[in-house]
Short mmCIF file of C-alpha atoms in Angstrom, two decimals:
data_model
loop_
_atom_site.label_atom_id
_atom_site.label_comp_id
_atom_site.label_asym_id
_atom_site.label_seq_id
_atom_site.Cartn_x
_atom_site.Cartn_y
_atom_site.Cartn_z
CA MET A 28 -26.44 -67.27 54.46
CA ALA A 29 -27.83 -63.71 53.95
CA ARG A 30 -31.53 -63.01 53.97
CA PRO A 31 -33.17 -62.39 50.50
CA GLU A 32 -34.24 -58.73 51.35
CA PHE A 33 -30.71 -57.90 52.47
CA ARG A 34 -29.26 -59.36 49.26
CA ILE A 35 -31.60 -57.18 47.16
CA GLN A 36 -30.67 -54.06 49.17
CA ASN A 37 -26.98 -54.88 48.75
CA SER A 38 -27.25 -55.29 44.97
CA GLU A 39 -29.18 -51.99 44.72
CA PHE A 40 -26.41 -50.25 46.64
CA ARG A 41 -23.78 -51.69 44.29
CA MET A 42 -25.77 -50.58 41.24
CA LYS A 43 -26.11 -47.07 42.63
CA THR A 44 -22.39 -46.92 43.36
CA ARG A 45 -21.58 -48.05 39.78
CA LEU A 46 -24.00 -45.51 38.34
CA LEU A 47 -22.42 -42.74 40.35
CA LEU A 48 -18.93 -43.77 39.22
CA VAL A 49 -19.95 -43.92 35.56
CA SER A 50 -21.62 -40.51 35.85
CA LEU A 51 -18.53 -39.03 37.43
CA LEU A 52 -16.26 -40.58 34.80
CA SER A 53 -18.45 -39.35 31.96
CA LEU A 54 -18.35 -35.89 33.47
CA PHE A 55 -14.55 -36.15 33.57
CA TYR A 56 -14.32 -37.23 29.91
CA LEU A 57 -16.89 -34.74 28.76
CA PHE A 58 -14.94 -31.88 30.37
CA PRO A 59 -11.34 -33.12 30.31
CA LYS A 60 -9.79 -29.76 31.01
CA ILE A 61 -10.75 -27.18 33.51
CA ALA A 62 -11.49 -24.17 31.39
CA SER A 63 -9.36 -21.23 32.39
CA ALA A 64 -10.86 -17.77 32.39
CA GLU A 65 -7.40 -16.25 32.11
CA SER A 66 -6.04 -14.98 28.80
CA PRO A 67 -2.87 -16.77 27.56
CA TYR A 68 -1.28 -13.41 26.69
CA VAL A 69 1.91 -12.86 28.69
CA LEU A 70 2.75 -9.44 30.05
CA PRO A 71 6.39 -8.38 30.31
CA TYR A 72 8.60 -7.65 33.29
CA PRO A 73 8.29 -3.92 34.02
CA GLY A 74 12.04 -3.26 34.15
CA ILE A 75 13.28 -0.04 35.75
CA MET A 76 10.54 1.65 37.79
CA PRO A 77 9.78 5.36 38.28
CA GLY A 78 11.85 6.76 41.12
CA ASN A 79 14.94 4.95 39.93
CA ARG A 80 17.72 7.23 38.66
CA LEU A 81 17.97 5.22 35.48
CA TYR A 82 14.26 5.60 34.70
CA ILE A 83 15.03 8.60 32.49
CA VAL A 84 17.40 6.41 30.43
CA LYS A 85 14.58 3.92 29.90
CA GLU A 86 12.25 6.76 28.87
CA ILE A 87 14.82 8.10 26.37
CA LYS A 88 15.33 4.61 24.96
CA ASN A 89 11.57 4.17 24.59
CA PHE A 90 11.39 7.52 22.80
CA LEU A 91 14.25 6.68 20.42
CA ASP A 92 12.78 3.24 19.71
CA LYS A 93 9.84 5.05 18.13
CA PHE A 94 12.10 5.91 15.18
CA TRP A 95 13.74 2.48 15.02
CA TYR A 96 10.38 0.72 14.82
CA PHE A 97 9.39 2.20 11.46
CA GLY A 98 6.56 0.58 9.50
CA ASP A 99 2.94 -0.19 10.33
CA ILE A 100 3.44 -3.62 11.88
CA SER A 101 6.62 -2.46 13.55
CA GLN A 102 4.87 0.55 15.07
CA PHE A 103 2.02 -1.67 16.18
CA LYS A 104 4.49 -3.88 18.01
CA TYR A 105 6.25 -0.85 19.52
CA ASN A 106 3.04 0.70 20.82
CA LEU A 107 1.62 -2.55 22.14
CA SER A 108 4.87 -3.47 23.91
CA LEU A 109 4.99 -0.05 25.60
CA SER A 110 1.33 -0.34 26.54
CA ASP A 111 2.08 -3.71 28.19
CA GLU A 112 5.18 -2.39 29.90
CA TYR A 113 3.44 0.68 31.38
CA LEU A 114 0.49 -1.43 32.48
CA VAL A 115 2.71 -3.74 34.52
CA GLU A 116 4.55 -0.69 35.82
CA SER A 117 1.23 0.81 36.87
CA LYS A 118 0.11 -2.42 38.58
CA THR A 119 3.34 -2.58 40.60
CA LEU A 120 2.99 1.07 41.62
CA PHE A 121 -0.64 0.52 42.68
CA GLU A 122 0.50 -2.40 44.82
CA TYR A 123 3.03 -0.13 46.51
CA LYS A 124 0.35 2.53 46.96
CA GLN A 125 2.22 4.98 44.72
CA TYR A 126 -1.10 6.12 43.30
CA VAL A 127 0.00 9.31 41.52
CA LEU A 128 2.77 7.52 39.64
CA ALA A 129 0.54 4.50 39.05
CA LEU A 130 -2.13 6.66 37.40
CA LYS A 131 0.51 8.30 35.20
CA SER A 132 1.74 4.91 34.01
CA LEU A 133 -1.83 3.74 33.46
CA GLU A 134 -2.50 6.80 31.31
CA LYS A 135 0.60 6.05 29.23
CA SER A 136 -0.44 2.42 28.86
CA SER A 137 -3.87 3.46 27.55
CA LYS A 138 -2.34 6.00 25.17
CA TYR A 139 -0.04 3.40 23.60
CA TYR A 140 -2.83 0.82 23.47
CA VAL A 141 -5.02 3.19 21.46
CA ASN A 142 -2.04 4.10 19.23
CA ALA A 143 -1.43 0.41 18.44
CA ASP A 144 -4.95 0.16 17.01
CA LYS A 145 -4.24 3.07 14.66
CA TYR A 146 -1.33 1.13 13.17
CA ILE A 147 -3.52 -1.94 12.59
CA GLU A 148 -5.81 0.29 10.56
CA ARG A 149 -2.87 1.78 8.70
CA ALA A 150 -1.47 -1.69 7.91
CA LEU A 151 -4.89 -2.67 6.57
CA GLU A 152 -5.01 0.47 4.43
CA ASN A 153 -1.58 -0.46 3.05
CA GLY A 154 -2.87 -3.82 1.92
CA LYS A 155 -1.35 -5.98 4.67
CA ASP A 156 -3.22 -8.93 6.12
CA THR A 157 -3.76 -7.94 9.75
CA THR A 158 -5.34 -11.17 11.05
CA ASP A 159 -2.41 -12.02 13.33
CA ILE A 160 -1.84 -8.57 14.79
CA ASP A 161 -5.57 -8.12 15.19
CA ASN A 162 -5.76 -11.31 17.28
CA LEU A 163 -2.72 -10.27 19.25
CA TYR A 164 -4.32 -6.91 19.95
CA LYS A 165 -7.54 -8.57 21.09
CA ASN A 166 -5.67 -10.98 23.38
CA ALA A 167 -3.67 -8.10 24.83
CA GLY A 168 -6.91 -6.21 25.45
CA GLU A 169 -8.39 -9.20 27.29
CA LYS A 170 -5.29 -9.55 29.44
CA HIS A 171 -5.19 -5.83 30.21
CA GLY A 172 -8.88 -5.98 31.13
CA GLU A 173 -8.38 -8.96 33.46
CA LEU A 174 -5.53 -7.23 35.23
CA LEU A 175 -7.36 -3.93 35.59
CA VAL A 176 -10.53 -5.54 36.96
CA LYS A 177 -8.47 -7.46 39.49
CA LEU A 178 -6.60 -4.31 40.41
CA LYS A 179 -9.83 -2.36 40.86
CA ASN A 180 -10.98 -4.86 43.48
CA GLU A 181 -7.74 -4.52 45.41
CA ILE A 182 -7.41 -0.75 45.70
CA PRO A 183 -9.57 1.91 47.38
CA GLU A 184 -12.16 3.75 45.31
CA SER A 185 -10.41 7.05 45.86
CA PHE A 186 -7.40 8.41 47.63
CA PHE A 187 -6.69 11.88 48.97
CA TRP A 188 -3.18 12.76 47.97
CA GLU A 189 -1.29 15.45 49.87
CA ALA A 190 1.94 16.89 48.52
CA GLU A 191 4.36 19.03 50.54
CA ASN A 192 4.17 22.29 48.60
CA GLU A 193 1.04 21.64 46.59
CA GLU A 194 -2.63 21.59 47.18
CA GLY A 195 -3.95 18.11 47.96
CA LYS A 196 -6.24 16.36 45.51
CA ASN A 197 -8.64 13.49 45.50
CA LEU A 198 -7.55 10.69 43.19
CA LEU A 199 -10.53 8.80 41.81
CA LEU A 200 -8.74 5.51 41.36
CA HIS A 201 -11.70 3.35 40.37
CA LYS A 202 -12.91 5.90 37.83
CA GLU A 203 -9.47 6.09 36.22
CA ILE A 204 -9.26 2.31 35.98
CA GLU A 205 -12.75 2.15 34.49
CA ARG A 206 -11.76 4.76 31.93
CA ALA A 207 -8.71 2.65 30.98
CA ILE A 208 -10.93 -0.45 30.67
CA ARG A 209 -13.33 1.40 28.36
CA LYS A 210 -10.46 2.10 25.97
CA LEU A 211 -9.71 -1.60 25.59
CA ARG A 212 -11.01 -3.56 22.66
CA MET B 8 41.92 -23.29 -27.11
CA LYS B 9 39.57 -26.25 -27.49
CA LEU B 10 39.64 -26.61 -23.74
CA ILE B 11 38.14 -23.18 -23.33
CA TYR B 12 35.13 -24.14 -25.43
CA LEU B 13 34.83 -27.31 -23.42
CA TYR B 14 34.61 -25.05 -20.38
CA LEU B 15 31.82 -23.08 -22.04
CA ILE B 16 29.94 -26.32 -22.69
CA LEU B 17 30.38 -27.28 -19.04
CA VAL B 18 29.04 -23.90 -17.92
CA VAL B 19 26.04 -24.01 -20.24
CA SER B 20 25.26 -27.59 -19.19
CA PHE B 21 25.30 -26.49 -15.57
CA VAL B 22 22.82 -23.71 -16.40
CA PHE B 23 20.41 -26.31 -17.83
CA PHE B 24 21.11 -28.62 -14.90
CA SER B 25 20.17 -25.86 -12.44
CA TYR B 26 16.63 -25.68 -13.86
CA LEU B 27 15.99 -29.24 -12.66
CA PHE B 28 15.84 -27.81 -9.14
CA ILE B 29 12.94 -25.36 -9.55
CA ASP B 30 10.92 -25.19 -6.37
CA THR B 31 7.35 -26.52 -6.59
CA ASN B 32 5.96 -23.31 -5.15
CA LEU B 33 7.91 -20.96 -7.40
CA LEU B 34 4.98 -20.01 -9.60
CA TYR B 35 7.04 -17.53 -11.59
CA LEU B 36 8.93 -20.42 -13.19
CA LYS B 37 6.09 -22.93 -13.37
CA TYR B 38 6.53 -23.42 -17.14
CA PHE B 39 10.07 -24.69 -16.53
CA TYR B 40 9.09 -26.90 -13.62
CA THR B 41 9.65 -30.59 -14.29
CA GLY B 42 9.81 -32.03 -10.77
CA PHE B 43 12.89 -33.93 -11.97
CA TYR B 44 14.91 -33.20 -8.84
CA TYR B 45 12.12 -34.46 -6.57
CA ASP B 46 11.78 -37.71 -8.54
CA GLN B 47 15.44 -38.42 -9.35
CA LYS B 48 17.40 -37.34 -6.31
CA PHE B 49 20.11 -39.95 -6.77
CA LEU B 50 20.67 -39.16 -10.42
CA VAL B 51 20.71 -35.41 -9.76
CA SER B 52 23.21 -35.84 -6.90
CA ALA B 53 25.46 -37.98 -9.11
CA MET B 54 25.27 -35.34 -11.84
CA TYR B 55 26.15 -32.65 -9.33
CA ILE B 56 29.22 -34.62 -8.19
CA LEU B 57 30.31 -34.96 -11.82
CA PHE B 58 29.83 -31.25 -12.49
CA ILE B 59 31.81 -30.20 -9.40
CA SER B 60 34.59 -32.68 -10.18
CA ALA B 61 34.75 -31.42 -13.77
CA PHE B 62 34.81 -27.78 -12.69
CA PHE B 63 37.62 -28.44 -10.19
CA SER B 64 39.64 -30.59 -12.61
CA PHE B 65 39.45 -27.76 -15.10
CA TYR B 66 40.41 -25.24 -12.42
CA ILE B 67 43.48 -27.22 -11.30
CA TYR B 68 44.49 -27.72 -14.94
CA ILE B 69 44.28 -23.99 -15.60
CA LEU B 70 46.22 -23.13 -12.44
CA ARG B 71 49.03 -25.45 -13.51
CA GLY B 72 49.27 -24.11 -17.04
CA LYS B 73 50.44 -20.80 -18.40
CA LEU B 74 47.63 -18.77 -19.80
CA SER B 75 47.71 -15.53 -21.70
CA PRO B 76 45.75 -12.58 -20.26
CA PHE B 77 43.44 -12.86 -23.28
CA LEU B 78 42.52 -16.44 -22.38
CA ILE B 79 42.03 -15.56 -18.73
CA LYS B 80 39.55 -12.85 -19.71
CA LYS B 81 37.84 -15.24 -22.08
CA LEU B 82 37.51 -17.87 -19.34
CA ILE B 83 35.95 -15.35 -16.99
CA ILE B 84 33.55 -14.18 -19.70
CA PHE B 85 32.68 -17.80 -20.46
CA SER B 86 31.60 -18.19 -16.83
CA LEU B 87 29.01 -15.43 -17.21
CA PRO B 88 26.21 -17.64 -18.64
CA LEU B 89 25.96 -19.01 -15.10
CA LEU B 90 24.17 -15.77 -14.26
CA LEU B 91 21.21 -17.16 -16.21
CA SER B 92 20.97 -20.28 -14.04
CA TYR B 93 18.20 -20.96 -11.56
CA PRO B 94 19.67 -19.61 -8.30
CA ALA B 95 18.18 -21.86 -5.65
CA ILE B 96 19.89 -25.06 -6.74
CA LEU B 97 22.15 -25.03 -3.68
CA SER B 98 20.83 -22.29 -1.43
CA PHE B 99 17.62 -20.29 -1.06
CA ASP B 100 19.40 -17.20 0.24
CA ILE B 101 18.72 -15.09 -2.83
CA PHE B 102 14.97 -15.31 -2.15
CA ASN B 103 15.66 -14.19 1.38
CA TYR B 104 17.64 -11.19 0.11
CA ILE B 105 14.77 -10.25 -2.21
CA LEU B 106 12.09 -10.70 0.44
CA THR B 107 14.07 -8.69 3.01
CA ALA B 108 14.50 -5.92 0.43
CA LYS B 109 10.77 -6.08 -0.33
CA LEU B 110 9.94 -5.93 3.38
CA THR B 111 12.08 -2.80 3.71
CA PHE B 112 11.52 -0.94 0.45
CA PHE B 113 8.02 -2.04 -0.52
CA HIS B 114 6.22 -2.77 2.74
CA PHE B 115 8.35 -0.11 4.50
CA GLU B 116 8.85 -2.24 7.60
CA ASN B 117 12.03 -2.44 9.66
CA PRO B 118 13.45 -5.90 8.81
CA TYR B 119 15.13 -6.02 12.22
CA THR B 120 11.80 -5.74 14.07
CA VAL B 121 9.42 -7.45 11.65
CA MET B 122 9.92 -10.91 10.17
CA PRO B 123 8.85 -11.52 6.55
CA ILE B 124 6.41 -14.16 7.79
CA GLU B 125 4.47 -11.42 9.58
CA ILE B 126 3.30 -10.05 6.22
CA LEU B 127 0.75 -12.83 5.92
CA ASN B 128 -0.37 -12.10 2.36
CA GLU B 129 3.15 -11.81 0.92
CA PRO B 130 3.32 -14.11 -2.15
CA LEU B 131 7.11 -14.64 -1.91
CA LEU B 132 6.58 -16.50 1.39
CA LYS B 133 5.52 -19.57 -0.60
CA PHE B 134 9.09 -20.38 -1.55
CA THR B 135 11.32 -18.28 0.71
CA ARG B 136 13.10 -20.05 3.53
CA ALA B 137 14.14 -18.58 6.90
CA ALA B 138 11.22 -16.15 6.58
CA ASN B 139 10.60 -16.60 10.29
CA LYS B 140 13.77 -14.69 11.21
CA PHE B 141 14.60 -11.03 11.51
CA ALA B 142 17.08 -9.67 8.95
CA LEU B 143 20.18 -11.86 8.97
CA TYR B 144 22.48 -9.34 7.28
CA GLY B 145 23.88 -5.96 8.12
CA PRO B 146 22.20 -2.63 7.35
CA ALA B 147 24.75 -1.79 4.62
CA TRP B 148 23.68 -4.87 2.67
CA ILE B 149 19.98 -4.09 3.14
CA LEU B 150 20.53 -0.53 1.88
CA LEU B 151 22.51 -1.80 -1.12
CA THR B 152 19.78 -4.27 -2.07
CA SER B 153 17.48 -1.32 -2.70
CA ILE B 154 19.36 -0.89 -6.03
CA PRO B 155 18.53 -4.27 -7.64
CA PHE B 156 15.15 -4.27 -5.90
CA TYR B 157 13.98 -0.94 -7.35
CA LEU B 158 15.54 -1.70 -10.74
CA GLY B 159 13.45 -4.87 -10.82
CA PHE B 160 10.23 -2.77 -10.92
CA GLY B 161 8.39 -5.38 -8.89
CA ILE B 162 8.89 -8.07 -11.56
CA PHE B 163 10.12 -11.07 -9.63
CA LEU B 164 12.22 -12.80 -12.29
CA LEU B 165 13.89 -9.56 -13.33
CA THR B 166 14.64 -8.76 -9.68
CA MET B 167 16.05 -12.25 -9.14
CA PHE B 168 18.50 -11.95 -12.04
CA LEU B 169 19.38 -8.39 -11.07
CA PHE B 170 20.36 -9.59 -7.60
CA LYS B 171 22.72 -12.09 -9.23
CA LEU B 172 24.11 -9.45 -11.54
CA PHE B 173 24.59 -7.13 -8.57
CA ALA B 174 26.72 -9.76 -6.80
CA ALA B 175 28.63 -10.33 -10.06
CA LEU B 176 29.53 -6.63 -10.27
CA PHE B 177 31.18 -6.86 -6.86
CA TYR B 178 32.97 -10.02 -8.01
CA PHE B 179 34.57 -8.01 -10.83
CA LEU B 180 35.34 -5.17 -8.43
CA LEU B 181 37.03 -7.66 -6.13
CA LEU B 182 39.07 -9.06 -9.05
CA LYS B 183 40.21 -5.55 -9.89
CA ILE B 184 41.31 -4.86 -6.30
CA ILE B 185 43.10 -8.23 -6.08
CA TYR B 186 45.00 -7.25 -9.22
CA LEU B 187 45.78 -3.77 -7.90
CA LEU B 188 47.10 -5.26 -4.66
CA THR B 189 49.15 -8.09 -6.15
CA LYS B 190 49.83 -7.07 -9.76
CA SER B 191 49.63 -10.80 -10.40
CA LYS B 192 47.38 -12.37 -13.01
CA LYS B 193 47.75 -15.73 -11.32
CA SER B 194 46.22 -14.29 -8.14
CA VAL B 195 43.26 -13.00 -10.13
CA LEU B 196 42.93 -16.33 -11.91
CA PHE B 197 43.18 -18.25 -8.63
CA PHE B 198 40.20 -16.39 -7.20
CA ALA B 199 38.24 -15.65 -10.36
CA LEU B 200 37.98 -19.21 -11.66
CA ASN B 201 37.61 -21.10 -8.44
CA PRO B 202 34.40 -23.10 -9.03
CA LEU B 203 33.13 -22.31 -5.54
CA VAL B 204 33.50 -18.58 -6.10
CA ILE B 205 31.86 -18.76 -9.51
CA ILE B 206 28.96 -20.98 -8.47
CA GLU B 207 28.27 -19.19 -5.19
CA THR B 208 28.37 -15.78 -6.88
CA PHE B 209 26.98 -16.28 -10.39
CA VAL B 210 24.52 -19.07 -9.55
CA SER B 211 23.47 -18.50 -5.94
CA GLY B 212 24.11 -14.73 -5.92
CA HIS B 213 25.65 -14.74 -2.45
CA ASN B 214 26.71 -11.43 -0.96
CA ASP B 215 30.09 -12.63 0.37
CA VAL B 216 31.92 -11.05 -2.58
CA VAL B 217 30.29 -7.73 -1.66
CA MET B 218 31.62 -7.93 1.89
CA MET B 219 35.08 -8.96 0.69
CA ALA B 220 35.18 -6.29 -2.03
CA PHE B 221 34.63 -3.56 0.58
CA ALA B 222 37.27 -5.09 2.87
CA PHE B 223 39.79 -5.22 0.03
CA ILE B 224 39.00 -1.64 -1.03
CA SER B 225 39.71 -0.69 2.58
CA PHE B 226 43.14 -2.42 2.51
CA TYR B 227 43.94 -0.87 -0.84
CA LEU B 228 43.08 2.60 0.48
CA LEU B 229 45.28 1.97 3.51
CA ILE B 230 48.21 1.22 1.25
CA LYS B 231 47.42 4.50 -0.51
CA ARG B 232 47.57 6.10 3.00
CA LYS B 233 43.90 7.16 2.96
CA ILE B 234 43.16 6.08 6.51
CA MET B 235 39.74 7.69 6.99
CA LEU B 236 38.36 6.35 3.73
CA ALA B 237 39.84 2.94 4.51
CA PHE B 238 38.11 3.02 7.90
CA LEU B 239 34.81 3.87 6.20
CA PHE B 240 35.11 0.89 3.85
CA ILE B 241 36.05 -1.62 6.53
CA ILE B 242 33.00 -0.50 8.51
CA LEU B 243 30.88 -0.85 5.36
CA SER B 244 32.27 -4.34 4.90
CA ILE B 245 31.45 -5.28 8.50
CA LEU B 246 27.94 -3.91 8.05
CA ILE B 247 27.34 -6.24 5.11
CA LYS B 248 27.60 -9.53 6.93
CA TYR B 249 29.56 -8.87 10.15
CA ALA B 250 32.20 -11.57 9.47
CA THR B 251 34.94 -9.10 8.50
CA ILE B 252 34.95 -7.84 12.09
CA ALA B 253 37.69 -10.48 12.40
CA LEU B 254 39.86 -8.27 10.18
CA LEU B 255 39.88 -5.35 12.63
CA PRO B 256 43.12 -6.38 14.40
CA LEU B 257 44.84 -6.69 11.00
CA PHE B 258 43.37 -3.35 9.97
CA ILE B 259 44.70 -1.65 13.14
CA ILE B 260 48.18 -3.16 12.63
CA MET B 261 48.13 -1.86 9.07
CA VAL B 262 47.05 1.62 10.21
CA ILE B 263 49.98 1.69 12.67
CA LYS B 264 52.36 0.63 9.89
CA VAL B 265 50.99 3.30 7.57
CA MET B 266 51.36 5.96 10.26
CA ARG B 267 54.94 4.85 10.91
CA ARG B 268 55.52 4.90 7.16
CA GLU B 269 56.61 1.26 7.25
CA GLU B 270 56.28 -0.90 4.18
CA ILE B 271 53.20 -3.11 3.92
CA ASN B 272 53.72 -6.64 2.68
CA ILE B 273 50.72 -7.85 0.66
CA GLU B 274 51.74 -11.50 1.09
CA LYS B 275 51.56 -11.05 4.87
CA ILE B 276 48.19 -9.32 4.64
CA GLY B 277 46.99 -12.29 2.61
CA LYS B 278 48.34 -14.77 5.12
CA TRP B 279 47.02 -13.06 8.26
CA GLY B 280 43.75 -12.13 6.59
CA PHE B 281 43.35 -15.78 5.65
CA TYR B 282 43.95 -16.96 9.22
CA SER B 283 41.70 -14.25 10.72
CA MET B 284 38.84 -15.29 8.46
CA LEU B 285 39.62 -18.97 9.06
CA ILE B 286 38.88 -18.43 12.76
CA ILE B 287 35.47 -16.93 11.97
CA PHE B 288 34.93 -19.66 9.39
CA PHE B 289 35.42 -22.42 11.94
CA LEU B 290 33.47 -20.51 14.59
CA SER B 291 30.42 -20.22 12.32
CA PRO B 292 28.83 -23.44 13.69
CA LEU B 293 28.32 -21.50 16.93
CA ARG B 294 25.74 -19.41 15.06
CA GLU B 295 24.48 -21.89 12.49
CA GLU B 296 26.89 -24.02 10.46
CA ILE B 297 29.78 -23.77 8.01
CA TYR B 298 28.15 -22.76 4.77
CA PRO B 299 30.16 -23.45 1.58
CA TRP B 300 30.03 -19.81 0.41
CA TYR B 301 31.93 -18.72 3.57
CA THR B 302 35.01 -20.15 1.84
CA ILE B 303 34.97 -17.03 -0.38
CA TRP B 304 36.35 -15.13 2.66
CA LEU B 305 39.37 -17.43 2.72
CA LEU B 306 39.89 -17.68 -1.02
CA SER B 307 40.03 -13.93 -1.49
CA PHE B 308 42.88 -13.65 1.04
CA ALA B 309 44.59 -16.77 -0.27
CA ALA B 310 44.74 -15.00 -3.65
CA LEU B 311 47.00 -12.38 -2.04
CA SER B 312 49.33 -15.00 -0.64
CA LEU B 313 49.90 -17.54 -3.39
CA LYS B 314 53.55 -18.06 -2.45
CA ASN B 315 52.40 -19.55 0.82
CA LYS B 316 51.88 -23.12 -0.35
CA PHE B 317 50.03 -24.19 2.79
CA VAL B 318 47.43 -21.44 2.39
CA PHE B 319 47.26 -22.16 -1.35
CA TYR B 320 46.57 -25.88 -1.01
CA LEU B 321 44.38 -25.55 2.05
CA SER B 322 42.06 -23.03 0.40
CA ILE B 323 41.69 -25.15 -2.75
CA ALA B 324 41.11 -28.31 -0.72
CA LEU B 325 38.58 -26.58 1.48
CA SER B 326 36.72 -25.07 -1.46
CA PHE B 327 36.57 -28.49 -3.11
CA GLY B 328 35.40 -30.26 0.08
CA VAL B 329 32.68 -27.79 1.07
CA MET B 330 31.02 -28.02 -2.35
CA PHE B 331 30.15 -31.60 -1.38
CA ARG B 332 28.32 -30.42 1.73
CA TYR B 333 25.29 -29.93 -0.52
CA ILE B 334 25.08 -33.58 -1.48
CA PRO B 335 23.49 -35.17 1.62
CA TYR B 336 20.53 -32.74 1.50
CA MET B 337 20.30 -33.09 -2.26
CA LEU B 338 20.21 -36.86 -1.94
CA LEU B 339 18.26 -37.39 1.27
CA GLY B 340 16.13 -34.24 1.36
CA THR B 341 16.73 -33.71 5.07
CA TYR B 342 19.02 -31.59 7.21
CA PHE B 343 18.88 -34.17 10.00
CA GLY B 344 19.93 -37.79 10.46
CA ILE B 345 23.33 -38.52 8.95
CA THR B 346 23.36 -35.28 6.93
CA PRO B 347 25.42 -33.23 9.46
CA MET B 348 27.93 -36.07 9.84
CA ILE B 349 28.46 -36.36 6.07
CA LYS B 350 28.80 -32.59 5.81
CA THR B 351 31.54 -32.54 8.46
CA THR B 352 33.32 -35.48 6.86
CA VAL B 353 33.41 -34.03 3.35
CA THR B 354 34.63 -30.71 4.72
CA LEU B 355 37.40 -32.21 6.80
CA ILE B 356 38.76 -34.97 4.54
CA PRO B 357 40.46 -32.66 2.00
CA VAL B 358 41.75 -30.48 4.86
CA ILE B 359 43.22 -33.52 6.61
CA PHE B 360 44.90 -34.58 3.36
CA VAL B 361 46.58 -31.18 3.10
CA LEU B 362 47.63 -31.24 6.76
CA VAL B 363 49.07 -34.76 6.44
CA TYR B 364 50.88 -33.75 3.27
CA PHE B 365 52.50 -30.75 4.96
CA VAL B 366 53.40 -32.65 8.14
CA PHE B 367 55.09 -35.50 6.28
CA LYS B 368 56.33 -33.59 3.25
CA ASN B 369 59.76 -32.88 4.70
CA LYS B 370 60.21 -36.49 5.88
CA TRP B 371 59.28 -37.81 2.45
CA LEU B 372 61.61 -35.38 0.74
CA LYS B 373 64.51 -36.43 3.02
CA SER B 374 63.86 -40.14 2.54
#
């Protein structure tokens, strides 16, 4: 037969264990999902990359699409989709250390992103309800921002680029990325 | 003569019947809304069966009799009140045509890159179906719809009736071409008074007659040895609803014949046109399903080939059967459950009857 003090200690231990379990369970039910910091917006596959012979075909198609996508909402979609496409292109080029090409693609992505906003305004001026495209634009901006911040942490601050028959130049990679981030909504 | 007035009564009754189907959300017709269809689905379905049976009985009776050209014209004119009917009794496509035209010519958006549903504050979305799809029809159709759309001056009801009238104009154009090709009043009568053709064109305002009218103009021009113009019209026809792409082999064969200065047999065009469109007709479930108004493709070619009894009976049987495809949805209010099975059954039963008749006909005759 156990001594009385030991029995008391044992019951205290059991109570503490139960309390801990209940606390843990309540924590689990209070926060059932692990909140994700990532935006649900999905970026596209970049397709044909610069350097590929067929890249010019893709560029011509993108140019011609500008006329096919007539209308405010249509143009918004066109500009945002190109902004997404060039952003992923830029990311891939950064990863392969093709910094000159990567910066070019990043510049294009920013240009189309800013253009897309103009078409939201135009749609609004033309009496269209822009709630959906506005949200889409905001989500895209968040996703672009996430990707650019991540990219900034992975690449050097600057890079000295030397071409064969040209004068070398210092590429301020971080500054360019920051500039692109500033353009995001 | 009395029968003709009976036909007029039937037509006018159908116009009144159509207004039982007004959609709850169609605010433009709220003063005519009774909710009768929603409360009395069984009764409405039974009435529909009676109407279709009456229309077809009348049609068969007319086809069997000998009518003067005056009476034929009168019968066609007596079908015109159907243009005043409520269009979405059997299909909501006309609203889709109007909304796509509005998206293109009012909102100035490309209907192939923007869906109607993306114009969030568009009032027509309340009662338009398939608004979550890009344009379902070809660019030639979308361009043509600018005519009734602009003539409607933004007044919905006027636009709606103008769309029906627009389809009706192509129906008359098609009748004219059928007559020019066949020189037969019976061929015109066969197509013109088929209840499916009349209901799908004058009531629902479907664009199938537009596509077929262009295809027939193309064949007529080929016979007149105007190959380039004929080519232009067959392309126009394809760009209405794409289905007439099935006619390209027939078109090429005809071009070769024209270039060789060989004679073109209209009966054969009718027969092969019928079979070409029959393939597309039965392939349509690959995209969506067999819609009753697709039978217009077959009926227009069958009108060129009335001597071919198989084509003649098959097209009538099919047009009769497919009109019953509407009943399960009308009765049950769902596209699921047993609805698809009933639709297939009612489509196939008359076809099977015709097939059985033609397989055993010779045996019966011998015995």
